[in-house]
Structure formats: C-alpha cells, structure tokens
Coordinates of C-alpha atoms in Angstrom, one line a residue:
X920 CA 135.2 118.9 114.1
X921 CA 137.5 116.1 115.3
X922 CA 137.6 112.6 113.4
X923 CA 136.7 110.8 115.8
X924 CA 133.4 112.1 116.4
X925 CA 132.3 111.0 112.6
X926 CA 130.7 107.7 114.1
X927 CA 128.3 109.4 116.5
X928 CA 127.3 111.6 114.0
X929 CA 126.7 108.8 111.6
X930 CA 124.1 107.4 114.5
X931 CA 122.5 110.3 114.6
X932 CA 122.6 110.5 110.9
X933 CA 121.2 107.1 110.6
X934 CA 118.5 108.0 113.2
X935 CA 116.9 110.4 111.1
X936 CA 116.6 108.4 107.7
X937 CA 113.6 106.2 107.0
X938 CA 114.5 104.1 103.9
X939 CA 112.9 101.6 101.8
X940 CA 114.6 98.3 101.1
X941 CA 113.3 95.1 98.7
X942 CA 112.0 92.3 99.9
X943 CA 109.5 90.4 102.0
X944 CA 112.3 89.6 105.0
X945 CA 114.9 92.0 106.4
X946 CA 118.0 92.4 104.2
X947 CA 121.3 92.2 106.2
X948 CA 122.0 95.5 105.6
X949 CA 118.9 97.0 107.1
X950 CA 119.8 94.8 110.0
X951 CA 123.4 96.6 110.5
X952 CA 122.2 99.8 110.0
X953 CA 119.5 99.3 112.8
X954 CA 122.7 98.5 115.1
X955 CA 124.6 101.3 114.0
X956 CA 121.5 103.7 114.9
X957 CA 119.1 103.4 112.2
X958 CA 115.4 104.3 114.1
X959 CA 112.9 103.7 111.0
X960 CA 112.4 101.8 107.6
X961 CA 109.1 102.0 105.2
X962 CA 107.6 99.7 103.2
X963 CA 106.2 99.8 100.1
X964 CA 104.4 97.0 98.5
X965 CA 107.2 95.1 97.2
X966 CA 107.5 94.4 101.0
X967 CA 104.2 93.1 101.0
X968 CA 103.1 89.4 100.8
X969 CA 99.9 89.1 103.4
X970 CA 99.8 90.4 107.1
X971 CA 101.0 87.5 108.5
X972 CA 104.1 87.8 106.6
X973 CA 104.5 91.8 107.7
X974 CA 103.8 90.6 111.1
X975 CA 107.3 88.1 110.8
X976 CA 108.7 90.6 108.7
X977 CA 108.6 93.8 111.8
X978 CA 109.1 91.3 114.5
X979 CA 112.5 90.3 113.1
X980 CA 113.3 94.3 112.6
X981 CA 112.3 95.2 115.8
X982 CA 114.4 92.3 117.5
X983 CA 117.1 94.4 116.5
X984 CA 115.6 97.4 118.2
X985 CA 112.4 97.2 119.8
X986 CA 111.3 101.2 119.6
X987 CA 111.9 101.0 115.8
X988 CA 109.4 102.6 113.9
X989 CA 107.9 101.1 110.8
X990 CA 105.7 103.5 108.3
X991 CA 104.1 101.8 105.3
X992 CA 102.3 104.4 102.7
X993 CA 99.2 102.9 103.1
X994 CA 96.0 105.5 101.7
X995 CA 93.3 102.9 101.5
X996 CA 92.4 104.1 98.5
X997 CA 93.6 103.6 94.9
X998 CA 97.6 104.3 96.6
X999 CA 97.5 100.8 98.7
X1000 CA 100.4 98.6 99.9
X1001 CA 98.6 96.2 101.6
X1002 CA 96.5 95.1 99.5
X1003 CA 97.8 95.8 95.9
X1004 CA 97.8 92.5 94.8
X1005 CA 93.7 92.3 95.1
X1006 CA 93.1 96.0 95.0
X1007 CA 91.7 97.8 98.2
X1008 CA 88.7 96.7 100.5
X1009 CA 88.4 100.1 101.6
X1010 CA 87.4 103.4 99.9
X1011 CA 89.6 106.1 98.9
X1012 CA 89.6 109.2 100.1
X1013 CA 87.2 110.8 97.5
X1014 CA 84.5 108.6 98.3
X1015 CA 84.4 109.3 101.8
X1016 CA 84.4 112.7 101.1
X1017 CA 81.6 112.5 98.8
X1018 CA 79.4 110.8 101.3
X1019 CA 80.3 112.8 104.0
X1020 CA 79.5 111.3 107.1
X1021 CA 82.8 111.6 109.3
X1022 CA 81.6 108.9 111.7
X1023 CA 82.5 106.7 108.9
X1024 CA 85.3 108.2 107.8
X1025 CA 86.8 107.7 111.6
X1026 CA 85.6 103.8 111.2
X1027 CA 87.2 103.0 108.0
X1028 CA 90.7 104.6 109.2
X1029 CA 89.9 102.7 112.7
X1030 CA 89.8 99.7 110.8
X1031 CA 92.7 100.0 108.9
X1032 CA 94.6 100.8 111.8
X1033 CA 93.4 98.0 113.8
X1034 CA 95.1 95.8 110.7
X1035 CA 98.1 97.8 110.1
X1036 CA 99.0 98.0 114.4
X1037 CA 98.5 94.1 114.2
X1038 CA 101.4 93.9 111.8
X1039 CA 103.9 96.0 113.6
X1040 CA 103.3 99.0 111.4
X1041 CA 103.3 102.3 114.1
X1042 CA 103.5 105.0 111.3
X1043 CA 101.1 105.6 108.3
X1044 CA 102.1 108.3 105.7
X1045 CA 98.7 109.3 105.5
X1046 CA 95.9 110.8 105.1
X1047 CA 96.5 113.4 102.1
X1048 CA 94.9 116.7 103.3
X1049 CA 95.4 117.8 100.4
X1050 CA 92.1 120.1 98.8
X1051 CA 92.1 119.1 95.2
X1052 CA 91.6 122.5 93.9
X1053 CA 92.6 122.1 89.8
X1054 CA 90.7 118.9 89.1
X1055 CA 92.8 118.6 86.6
X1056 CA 96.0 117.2 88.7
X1057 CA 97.9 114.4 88.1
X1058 CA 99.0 113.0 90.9
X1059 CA 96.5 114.4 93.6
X1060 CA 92.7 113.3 92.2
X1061 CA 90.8 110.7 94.0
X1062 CA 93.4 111.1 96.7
X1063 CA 92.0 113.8 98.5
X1064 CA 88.8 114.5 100.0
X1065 CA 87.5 116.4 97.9
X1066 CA 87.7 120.6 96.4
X1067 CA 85.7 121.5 99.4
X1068 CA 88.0 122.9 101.6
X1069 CA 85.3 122.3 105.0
X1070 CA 85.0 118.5 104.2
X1071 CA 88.6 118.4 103.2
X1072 CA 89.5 119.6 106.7
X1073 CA 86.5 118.1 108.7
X1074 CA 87.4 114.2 106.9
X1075 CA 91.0 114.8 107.9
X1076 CA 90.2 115.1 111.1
X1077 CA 88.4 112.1 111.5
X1078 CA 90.4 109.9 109.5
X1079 CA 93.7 110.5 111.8
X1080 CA 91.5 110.3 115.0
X1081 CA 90.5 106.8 113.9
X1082 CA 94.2 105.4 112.8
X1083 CA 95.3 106.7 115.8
X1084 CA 92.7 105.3 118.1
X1085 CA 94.1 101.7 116.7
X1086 CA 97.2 102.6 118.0
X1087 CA 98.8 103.7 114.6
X1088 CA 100.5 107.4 114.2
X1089 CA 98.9 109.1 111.3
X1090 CA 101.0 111.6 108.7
X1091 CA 99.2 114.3 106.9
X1092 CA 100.6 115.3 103.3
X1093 CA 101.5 116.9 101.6
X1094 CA 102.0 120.3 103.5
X1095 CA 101.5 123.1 103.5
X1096 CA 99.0 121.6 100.5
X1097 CA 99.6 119.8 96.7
X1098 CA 95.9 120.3 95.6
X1099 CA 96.0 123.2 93.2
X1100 CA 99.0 121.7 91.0
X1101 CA 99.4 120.7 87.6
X1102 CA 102.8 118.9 87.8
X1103 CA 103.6 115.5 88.8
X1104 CA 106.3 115.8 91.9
X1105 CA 108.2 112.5 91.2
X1106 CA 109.1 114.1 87.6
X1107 CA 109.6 118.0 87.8
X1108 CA 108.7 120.9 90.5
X1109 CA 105.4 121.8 90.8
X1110 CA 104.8 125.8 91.6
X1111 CA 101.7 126.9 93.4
X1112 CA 101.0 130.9 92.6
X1113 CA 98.4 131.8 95.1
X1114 CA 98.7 134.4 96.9
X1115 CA 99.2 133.7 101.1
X1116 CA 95.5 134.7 101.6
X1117 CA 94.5 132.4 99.6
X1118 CA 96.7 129.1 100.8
X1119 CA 95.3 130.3 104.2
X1120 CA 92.0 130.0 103.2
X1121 CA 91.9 127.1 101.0
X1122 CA 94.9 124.8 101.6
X1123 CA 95.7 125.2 105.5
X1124 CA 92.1 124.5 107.1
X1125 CA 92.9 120.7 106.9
X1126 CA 96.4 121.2 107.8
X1127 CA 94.7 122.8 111.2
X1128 CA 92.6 120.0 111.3
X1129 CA 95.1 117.7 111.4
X1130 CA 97.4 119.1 114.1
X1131 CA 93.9 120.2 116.4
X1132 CA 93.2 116.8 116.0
X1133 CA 96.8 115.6 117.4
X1134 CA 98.2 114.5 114.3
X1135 CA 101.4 113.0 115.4
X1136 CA 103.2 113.6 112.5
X1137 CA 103.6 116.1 108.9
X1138 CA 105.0 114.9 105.5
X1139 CA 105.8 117.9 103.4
X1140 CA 105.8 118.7 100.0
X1141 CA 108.1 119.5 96.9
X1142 CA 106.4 122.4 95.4
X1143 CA 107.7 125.8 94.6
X1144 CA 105.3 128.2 96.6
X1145 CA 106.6 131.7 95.8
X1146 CA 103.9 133.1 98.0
X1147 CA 106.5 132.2 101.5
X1148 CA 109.9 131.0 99.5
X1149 CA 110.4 131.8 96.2
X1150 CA 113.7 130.1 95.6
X1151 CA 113.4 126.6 98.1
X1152 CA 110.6 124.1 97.6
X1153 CA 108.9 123.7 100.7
X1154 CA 110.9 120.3 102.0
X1155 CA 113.6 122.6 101.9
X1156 CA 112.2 125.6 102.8
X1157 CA 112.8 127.2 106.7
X1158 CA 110.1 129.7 106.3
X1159 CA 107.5 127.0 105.3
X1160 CA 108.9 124.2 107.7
X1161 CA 109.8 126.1 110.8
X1162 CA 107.7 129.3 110.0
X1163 CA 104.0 128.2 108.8
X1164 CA 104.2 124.7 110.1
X1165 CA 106.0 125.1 113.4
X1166 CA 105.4 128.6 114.3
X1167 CA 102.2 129.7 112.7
X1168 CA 100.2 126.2 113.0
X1169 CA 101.6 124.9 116.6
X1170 CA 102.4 121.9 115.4
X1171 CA 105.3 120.1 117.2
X1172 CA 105.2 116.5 116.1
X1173 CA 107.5 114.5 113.5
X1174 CA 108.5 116.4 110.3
X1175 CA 109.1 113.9 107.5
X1176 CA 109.7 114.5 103.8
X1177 CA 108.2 113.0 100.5
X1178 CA 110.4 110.9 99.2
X1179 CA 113.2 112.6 99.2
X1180 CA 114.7 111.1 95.8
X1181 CA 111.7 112.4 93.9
X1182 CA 112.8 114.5 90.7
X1183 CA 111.1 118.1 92.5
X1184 CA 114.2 118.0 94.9
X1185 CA 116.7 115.6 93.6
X1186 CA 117.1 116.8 89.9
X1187 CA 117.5 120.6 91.6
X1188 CA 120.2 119.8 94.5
X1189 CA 121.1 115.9 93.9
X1190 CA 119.9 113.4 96.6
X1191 CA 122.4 114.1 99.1
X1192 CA 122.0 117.8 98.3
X1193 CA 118.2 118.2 99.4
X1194 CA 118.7 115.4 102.1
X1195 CA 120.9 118.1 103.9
X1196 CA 118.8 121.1 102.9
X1197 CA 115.7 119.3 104.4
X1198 CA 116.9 118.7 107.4
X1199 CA 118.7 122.1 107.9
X1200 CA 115.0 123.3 107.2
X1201 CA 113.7 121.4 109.9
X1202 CA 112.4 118.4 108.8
X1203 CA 112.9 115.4 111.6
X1204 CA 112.9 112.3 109.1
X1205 CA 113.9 111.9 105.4
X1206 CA 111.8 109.3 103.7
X1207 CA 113.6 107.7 101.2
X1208 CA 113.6 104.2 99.4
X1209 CA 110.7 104.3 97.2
X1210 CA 112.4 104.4 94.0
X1211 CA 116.2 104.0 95.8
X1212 CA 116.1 101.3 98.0
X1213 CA 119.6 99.9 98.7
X1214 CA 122.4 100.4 101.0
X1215 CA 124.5 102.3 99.1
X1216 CA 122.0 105.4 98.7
X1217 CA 121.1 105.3 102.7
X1218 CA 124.6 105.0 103.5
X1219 CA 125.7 107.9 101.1
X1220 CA 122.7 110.1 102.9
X1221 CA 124.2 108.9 106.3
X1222 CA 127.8 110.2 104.9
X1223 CA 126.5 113.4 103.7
X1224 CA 124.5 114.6 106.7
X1225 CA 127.4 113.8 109.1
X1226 CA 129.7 115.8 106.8
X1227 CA 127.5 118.8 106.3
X1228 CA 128.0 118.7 110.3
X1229 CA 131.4 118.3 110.1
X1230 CA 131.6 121.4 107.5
X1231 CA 129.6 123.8 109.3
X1232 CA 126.8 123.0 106.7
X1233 CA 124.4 121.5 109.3
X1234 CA 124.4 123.0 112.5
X1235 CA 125.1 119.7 114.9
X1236 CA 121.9 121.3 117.2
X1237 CA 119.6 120.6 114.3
X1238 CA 120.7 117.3 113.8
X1239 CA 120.2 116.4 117.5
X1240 CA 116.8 117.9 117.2
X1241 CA 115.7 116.0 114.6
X1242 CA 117.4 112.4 116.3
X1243 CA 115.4 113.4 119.3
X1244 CA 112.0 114.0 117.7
X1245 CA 112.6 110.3 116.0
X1246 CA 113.4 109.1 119.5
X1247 CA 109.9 110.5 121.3
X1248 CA 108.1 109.6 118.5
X1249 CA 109.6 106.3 118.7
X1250 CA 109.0 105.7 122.6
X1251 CA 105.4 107.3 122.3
X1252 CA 104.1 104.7 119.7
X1253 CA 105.8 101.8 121.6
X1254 CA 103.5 102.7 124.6
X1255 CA 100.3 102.6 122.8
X1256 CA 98.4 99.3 123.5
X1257 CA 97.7 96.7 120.8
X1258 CA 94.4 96.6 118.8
X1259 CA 94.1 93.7 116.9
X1260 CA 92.6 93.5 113.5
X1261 CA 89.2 92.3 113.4
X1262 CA 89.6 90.8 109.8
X1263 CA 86.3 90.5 108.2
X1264 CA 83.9 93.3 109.9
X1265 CA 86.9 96.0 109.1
X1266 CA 86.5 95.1 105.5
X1267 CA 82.1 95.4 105.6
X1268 CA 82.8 98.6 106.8
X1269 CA 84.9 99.0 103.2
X1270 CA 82.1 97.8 101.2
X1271 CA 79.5 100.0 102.9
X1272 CA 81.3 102.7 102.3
X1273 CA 81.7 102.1 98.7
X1274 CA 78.2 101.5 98.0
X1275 CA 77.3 104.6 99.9
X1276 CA 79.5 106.3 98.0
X1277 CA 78.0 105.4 94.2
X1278 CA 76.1 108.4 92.9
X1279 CA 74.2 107.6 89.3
X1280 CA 73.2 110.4 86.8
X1281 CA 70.7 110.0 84.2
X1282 CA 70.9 112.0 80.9
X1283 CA 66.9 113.8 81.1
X1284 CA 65.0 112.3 78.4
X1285 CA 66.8 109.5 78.0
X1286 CA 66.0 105.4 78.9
X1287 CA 67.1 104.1 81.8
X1288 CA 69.3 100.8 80.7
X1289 CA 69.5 99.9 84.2
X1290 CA 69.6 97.3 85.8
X1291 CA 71.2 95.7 82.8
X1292 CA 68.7 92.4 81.8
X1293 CA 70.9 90.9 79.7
X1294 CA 75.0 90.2 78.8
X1295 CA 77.0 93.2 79.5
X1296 CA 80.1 93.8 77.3
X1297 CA 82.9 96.1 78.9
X1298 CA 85.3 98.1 78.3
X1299 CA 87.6 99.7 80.3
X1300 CA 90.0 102.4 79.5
X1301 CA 93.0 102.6 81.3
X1302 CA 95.7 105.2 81.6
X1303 CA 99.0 105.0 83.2
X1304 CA 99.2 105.4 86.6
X1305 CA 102.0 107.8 88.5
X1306 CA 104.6 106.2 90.9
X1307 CA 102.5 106.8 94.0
X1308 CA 99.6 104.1 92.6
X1309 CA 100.8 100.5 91.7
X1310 CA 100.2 100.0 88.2
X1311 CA 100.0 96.2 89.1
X1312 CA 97.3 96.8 91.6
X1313 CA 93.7 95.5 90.0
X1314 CA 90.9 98.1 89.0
X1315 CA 88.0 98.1 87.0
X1316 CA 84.1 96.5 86.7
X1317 CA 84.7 93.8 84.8
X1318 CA 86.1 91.6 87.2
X1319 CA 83.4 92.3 89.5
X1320 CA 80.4 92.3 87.0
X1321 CA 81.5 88.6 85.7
X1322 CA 81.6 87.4 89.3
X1323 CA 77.6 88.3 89.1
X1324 CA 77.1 87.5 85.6
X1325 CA 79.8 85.3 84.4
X1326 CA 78.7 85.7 80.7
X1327 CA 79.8 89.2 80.9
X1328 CA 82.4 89.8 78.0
X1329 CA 85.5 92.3 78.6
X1330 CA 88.4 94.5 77.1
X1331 CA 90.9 96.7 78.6
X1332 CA 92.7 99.3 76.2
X1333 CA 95.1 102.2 76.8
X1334 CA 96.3 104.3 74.9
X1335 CA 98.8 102.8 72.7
X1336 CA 95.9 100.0 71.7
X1337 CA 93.7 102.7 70.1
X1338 CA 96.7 103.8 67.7
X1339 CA 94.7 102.0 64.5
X1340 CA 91.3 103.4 63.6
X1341 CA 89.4 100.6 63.7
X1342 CA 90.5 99.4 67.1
X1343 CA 86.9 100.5 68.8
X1344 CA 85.4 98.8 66.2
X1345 CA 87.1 95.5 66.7
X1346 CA 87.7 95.5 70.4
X1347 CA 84.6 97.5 72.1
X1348 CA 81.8 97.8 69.5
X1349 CA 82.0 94.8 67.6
X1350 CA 81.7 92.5 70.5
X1351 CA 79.1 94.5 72.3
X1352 CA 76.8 93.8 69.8
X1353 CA 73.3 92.7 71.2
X1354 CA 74.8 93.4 74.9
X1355 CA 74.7 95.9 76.8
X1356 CA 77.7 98.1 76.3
X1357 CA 79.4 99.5 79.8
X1358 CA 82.3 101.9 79.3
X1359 CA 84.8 102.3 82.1
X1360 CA 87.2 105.0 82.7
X1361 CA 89.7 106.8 85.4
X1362 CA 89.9 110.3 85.2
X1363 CA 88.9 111.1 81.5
X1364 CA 89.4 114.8 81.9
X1365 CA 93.0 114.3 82.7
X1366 CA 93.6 112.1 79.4
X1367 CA 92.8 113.2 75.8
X1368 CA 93.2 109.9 73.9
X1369 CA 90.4 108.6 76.7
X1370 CA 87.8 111.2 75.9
X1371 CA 88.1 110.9 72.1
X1372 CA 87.6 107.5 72.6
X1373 CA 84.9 107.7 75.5
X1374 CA 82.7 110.3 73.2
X1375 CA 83.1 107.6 70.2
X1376 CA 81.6 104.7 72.1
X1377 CA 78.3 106.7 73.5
X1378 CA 77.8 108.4 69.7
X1379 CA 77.9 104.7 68.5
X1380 CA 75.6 103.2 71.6
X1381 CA 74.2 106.0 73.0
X1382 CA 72.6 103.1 75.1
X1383 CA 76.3 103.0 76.8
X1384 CA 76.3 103.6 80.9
X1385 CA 79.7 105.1 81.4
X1386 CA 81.3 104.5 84.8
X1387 CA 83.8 106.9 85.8
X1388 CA 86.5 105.7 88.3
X1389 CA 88.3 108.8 88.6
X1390 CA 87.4 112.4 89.3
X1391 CA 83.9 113.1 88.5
X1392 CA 83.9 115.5 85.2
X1393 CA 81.3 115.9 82.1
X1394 CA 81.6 112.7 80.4
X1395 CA 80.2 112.3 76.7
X1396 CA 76.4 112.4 77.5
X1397 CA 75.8 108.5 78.2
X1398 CA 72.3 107.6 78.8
X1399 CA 73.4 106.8 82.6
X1400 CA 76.5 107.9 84.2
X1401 CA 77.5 106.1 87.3
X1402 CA 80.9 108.0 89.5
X1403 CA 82.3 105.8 92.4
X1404 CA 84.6 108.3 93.2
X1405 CA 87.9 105.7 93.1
X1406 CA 88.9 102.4 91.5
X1407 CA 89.7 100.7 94.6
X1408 CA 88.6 96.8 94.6
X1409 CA 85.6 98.1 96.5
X1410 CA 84.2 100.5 94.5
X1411 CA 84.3 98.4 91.2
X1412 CA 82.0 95.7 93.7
X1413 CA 79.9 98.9 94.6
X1414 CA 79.3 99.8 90.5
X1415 CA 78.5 96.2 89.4
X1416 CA 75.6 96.1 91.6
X1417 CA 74.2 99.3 91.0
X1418 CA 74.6 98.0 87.2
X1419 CA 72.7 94.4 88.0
X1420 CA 70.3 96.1 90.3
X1421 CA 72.0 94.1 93.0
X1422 CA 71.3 96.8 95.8

C-alpha cells in the first residue's frame, strides 16, 4: 500500500482506540489525537474529582468533537469511579441479585444513568453478566449477580434497560462469560474447561439477555475457552467474536475489549500484538489506558494497526468496519435526549436497596447479641483488592457504626499485620473487652490468613457477630452472621443499623 495513504489509516486507526489518560482536565495530547481522528477516551477514577468537574472535563473533549464518546467503568458496586473517594451510594451487583426484584434493579441503573448522562458520559462498561459459578474467583465475586444463571440473566436485563433509558449506552462483560475462573485476567490467562453445552446453558443466558434487551454494546473477555478456540483467548478469538457473539447471538452492536494491556493478552502477543489480533477478530474498539495511559502507548497502537494494514496483516475492510461501528455508535448516543441527574432521590434509591439486601443468620441455640446495647469494638479485615476495585476507595462498618455510636472503637488489619502471634490479642481482643466484639470481613473464603484469623476471634468471643462484605460462605459459627452481599458505602450504612437495631 502506498505511503501516502499511512495518514488515513492512522484516522481510522485512531477511531477505533478508546484510551485512558491522567488527569481531571484534558491533556494536550488527547486533544490532538481527537483532531487527528480519535472518536473515544475512558475514564477511570483518577479522572474523577465530583460531577461538576466531569461535566467541564467532557464539554472541553467534546468541543473538539461533539459525537465523541466518553465511557467511564462505572459498576455501582465495590468497582466505582465516581464515587471512589466516599465509596458507592448504590449497591453492587450481588445485592441486587440477592433481593431480586428487577423493578429495582432497572431504578438503581436509571439512576446512575441519569447522573453519569448529566456529566457527558454516553458509554458505561457495564453491567458484568458474568454468572459467578466458582465462588471462589478472584476478580468476579460481588460483581455479578449472582451463581444463578435465571437471575443472572433476568438482572442484566433490567439493569441495561434502565442506564439506557437515562440516555447512557450500557456494555455487558465479560463475554462470552468470566464467572467460572480461578485466575485473575490483569495477571495471567484464565482457561474455562466446560464443555459448549455447558457455556450454553450457564454462561450465555445473560449474554442473551443483554442483546434481547438492546444492549448497545459487548466488552469481551481474556480467557482461554478451549471449548470454541483452543489456541486464541476470546478478545482475539474469530470464532468467539464473529462466531458465538455475532452469528449465533444476533448481536450487532459495539465490540470492545477489556483492557487490552492486561497480562491475559499482552504478556502472550505484546500490546500492539493483541491490539491487532483483536481487531482482526472483530472487535470495533480497543479499551486501553487503565494501567497505560499516555500518548506514547495510544500512538504506538495507532502505528501498529495502520501497519498491520499496510502489511496485509489487517484486512483494510475490517478496519473500516470497526471505524464505522465507532461512528453509528457515536451518532446514535448524540441523539438521545438529556436526563438530568436527580441528585438526592437517585441515591435513596441506593440505600433502599442496601438495606433490602442485608440478610442476618443466627447460629440455632445461640443468644441473639443484637441490637448491640452497648460500645461496639471492630474489626475489620481487609485483603488486597485486584486492579478492577480501587484500593483507595472506603469500605467497612466502622465508619458507619461510629457515625451512630461515636464511642464505637475500631481496627483494620490485613494480612501482613497478623504476621506476630499476639497481634489479635493486642489489636482485636484486647480492646474489645467489655464491648461488643463485631468482626468484618470481604470474601473470607478467597483468603486463608482471613479465616484463620476470623475462626480465632469467634472461639475467643463466641459473642462476636461477623459481618461478611464479600461473597456469602460458611464463616466460623458466630453467634449472628450478618452478609450485605458488597462493601459499597451503602451497604456498610445498611449493616450498622441492622447492628444498632436502627431499622
């Protein structure tokens, strides 16, 4: 191919990317690369500073190009942009699941779109449809729905007809499903080994949820699934991307990928390498910029997909294909109508929610501590979090708790601060003496250190109520366990009045 076509390509290049930059205000590069064809950023919640500022922030990007589309990875949940500074005011996933009543489900997505549309965000990479089959995963949990596959799929559905009613295109991840895994896909490839019967019946469901439901747009995911490639990962994968997504699901909205510079792709084939492969599979946008978010690494994906043109690599029909779908996806959500945020109500819906979603188990036999009469000491153990959850964002009871009863006493510990033998001595049981002892903790099946130390605290005060924050599992046997299903802002609020016999 001639020279001097290298700069169209490099538009249409540019058109298909969707990177991250830092900041709260435009860098100049993002600017240039919006003139020179760029159609999409995303940002993340170093972007974020309050709405008001996102608002200033998307007006000066789209004053470079009104149909730009701006996508934020926004769940609502624990994973939350907006909001990670004070934790979310909405439920995760998991809770609305677990109460189960869709009508609600569609309100709380409503009302996040309502806030997101009113800040010149038009795409949300969200919600996961992922069925949390292995309870046990690391970077799915509280994310999902549920292990149900029905409520999985029926919650999916309601969640992207309410974003979308405000006006904001909805993105359901991670296809063609990231449930049933045991491996974290920002650090290695995760391999699925169902057979296809079995992904049909347990992972697609929400999938055809989404796209009945007129999902405008797909994000896939990087896991080996042997059962339709056994060599690509499905970003990369033809058969899964143009095969069970386009051709067997109908679905003929926006393709985008995970981030593409996630270790599942980019350790295999280099960040270039899988950029290229992703789109010759048939994915329309590459979402990049979560982890490499500078001009250099958009401009080197730019340079390798108008190459891989210029080599034969990537057929130049693809690429145009792909600009195109960024173009009418572009137009369509510059049509929809505005829906301002309505602040205050959107967030009682969040509450509600979380309180509905509470659920409080009793040991049989055993006396109720609750509500709590007296001083509370807590503590709350805390794991790491993976990249897609901001390990800045707050969590937790005792915050919430103390805002009740302000003589409430706290500690948070991980694992590192229970290296010395005597530290639950010292730090949890020593101070809890003559209070009432409340244990926190996020996912305690997932994390050995936490159930040694969980089962330690109830044998010493088998008075303890336990509050798990995480995914529900069989906890040391606390006189009163309380799940909120999530450790959004929210739900801590939710599990300190259930605690003080507030509701």
């Amino acid at each position: 191919m001639p020279d001097h076509r290298h700069p169209e390509l490099t538009r249409l290049a540019n058109s298909v990317l969707q990177p991250g930059f830092v900041g709260t205000s435009a860098p100049d590069w993002v600017l240039r690369r919006i003139a020179d064809g760029l159609s999409s950023v995303v940002l993340f919640g170093r972007n974020i500073h309050s709405l008001e500022q996102v608002a200033e922030l998307t007006a000066s990007l789209r004053a470079e190009n009104p149909d730009l589309i701006v996508a934020v990875d926004e769940e609502a949940g624990d994973v939350t942009r907006l909001e990670r500074h004070t934790g979310s005011s909405r439920p995760g996933n998991l809770a609305l699941g677990t109460v189960d009543d869709p009508a609600l489900t569609f309100r709380v997505a409503h009302g996040l779109g309502r806030e997101l549309r009113a800040a010149g965000v038009s795409l949300n990479y969200a919600p996961s449809a992922d069925v949390n089959s292995n309870p046990l995963n690391p970077v799915i949990g509280v994310r999902s729905f549920g292990a149900d596959t029905e409520t999985v799929a029926r919650h999916t559905a309601a969640w992207i007809q309410g974003l979308q009613s405000a006006g904001v295109a909805a993105c359901a991840k991670h296809f063609p499903g990231h449930g049933d895994t045991s491996v974290d896909s920002h650090h290695g490839l995760p391999r699925l080994d169902a057979d296809a019967q079995t992904i049909a019946r347990v992972a697609l469901p929400p999938f055809r949820a989404a796209v009945e439901a007129g999902v405008r747009s797909v994000m896939t995911a990087h896991m080996l699934i042997p059962a339709y490639d056994e060599v690509l990962p499905a970003t990369l994968s033809p058969r899964i991307v143009g095969g069970l997504l386009r051709d067997e699901l109908g679905f003929t909205g926006l393709v985008i990928t995970d981030g593409i510079e996630m270790g599942a792709v980019s350790d295999l084939y280099g960040i270039t390498g899988a950029t290229v492969k992703a789109v010759a599979a048939g994915a329309d946008a590459v979402c990049v910029g979560g982890e490499s978010a500078d001009e250099a690494t958009t401009a080197a994906l730019a340079d390798a997909l108008a190459r891989a043109v210029q080599d034969g690599v990537l057929p130049e029909e693809r690429l145009r294909e792909a600009s195109g779908r960024v173009t009418e996806f572009a137009a369509w959500s510059r049509r929809l109508p505005q829906a301002a945020s309505e602040g205050d109500a959107d967030r009682d819906t969040g509450l509600a929610a979380a309180r509905r979603a509470v659920r409080v188990h009793q040991r049989p036999g055993a006396r109720t501590p609750l509500p709590l009469t007296g001083a509370a000491h807590v503590v709350e153990l805390a794991p790491a979090t993976h990249l897609a959850i901001d390990g800045g964002t707050p969590w937790g009871v005792a915050d919430p708790l103390r805002a009740l009863r302000p003589d409430t006493t706290s500690v948070r510990l991980g694992e590192a601060d229970l290296a010395h033998g005597d530290a639950l001595d010292r730090a949890a049981l020593a101070p809890a003496e003559g209070r009432a002892l409340v244990v926190v903790v996020r996912d305690a099946a997932r994390h050995s250190w936490m159930e040694r130390a969980l089962d330690g605290l109830v044998r010493s005060r088998p008075d303890a109520v336990v509050v798990e924050m995480g995914v529900p599992s069989d906890a040391a046997p606390a006189a009163v366990l309380l799940h909120t299903h999530g450790a959004t802002r929210v739900s801590g609020i939710a599990a300190a009045e259930v605690l003080l016999g507030a509701v």
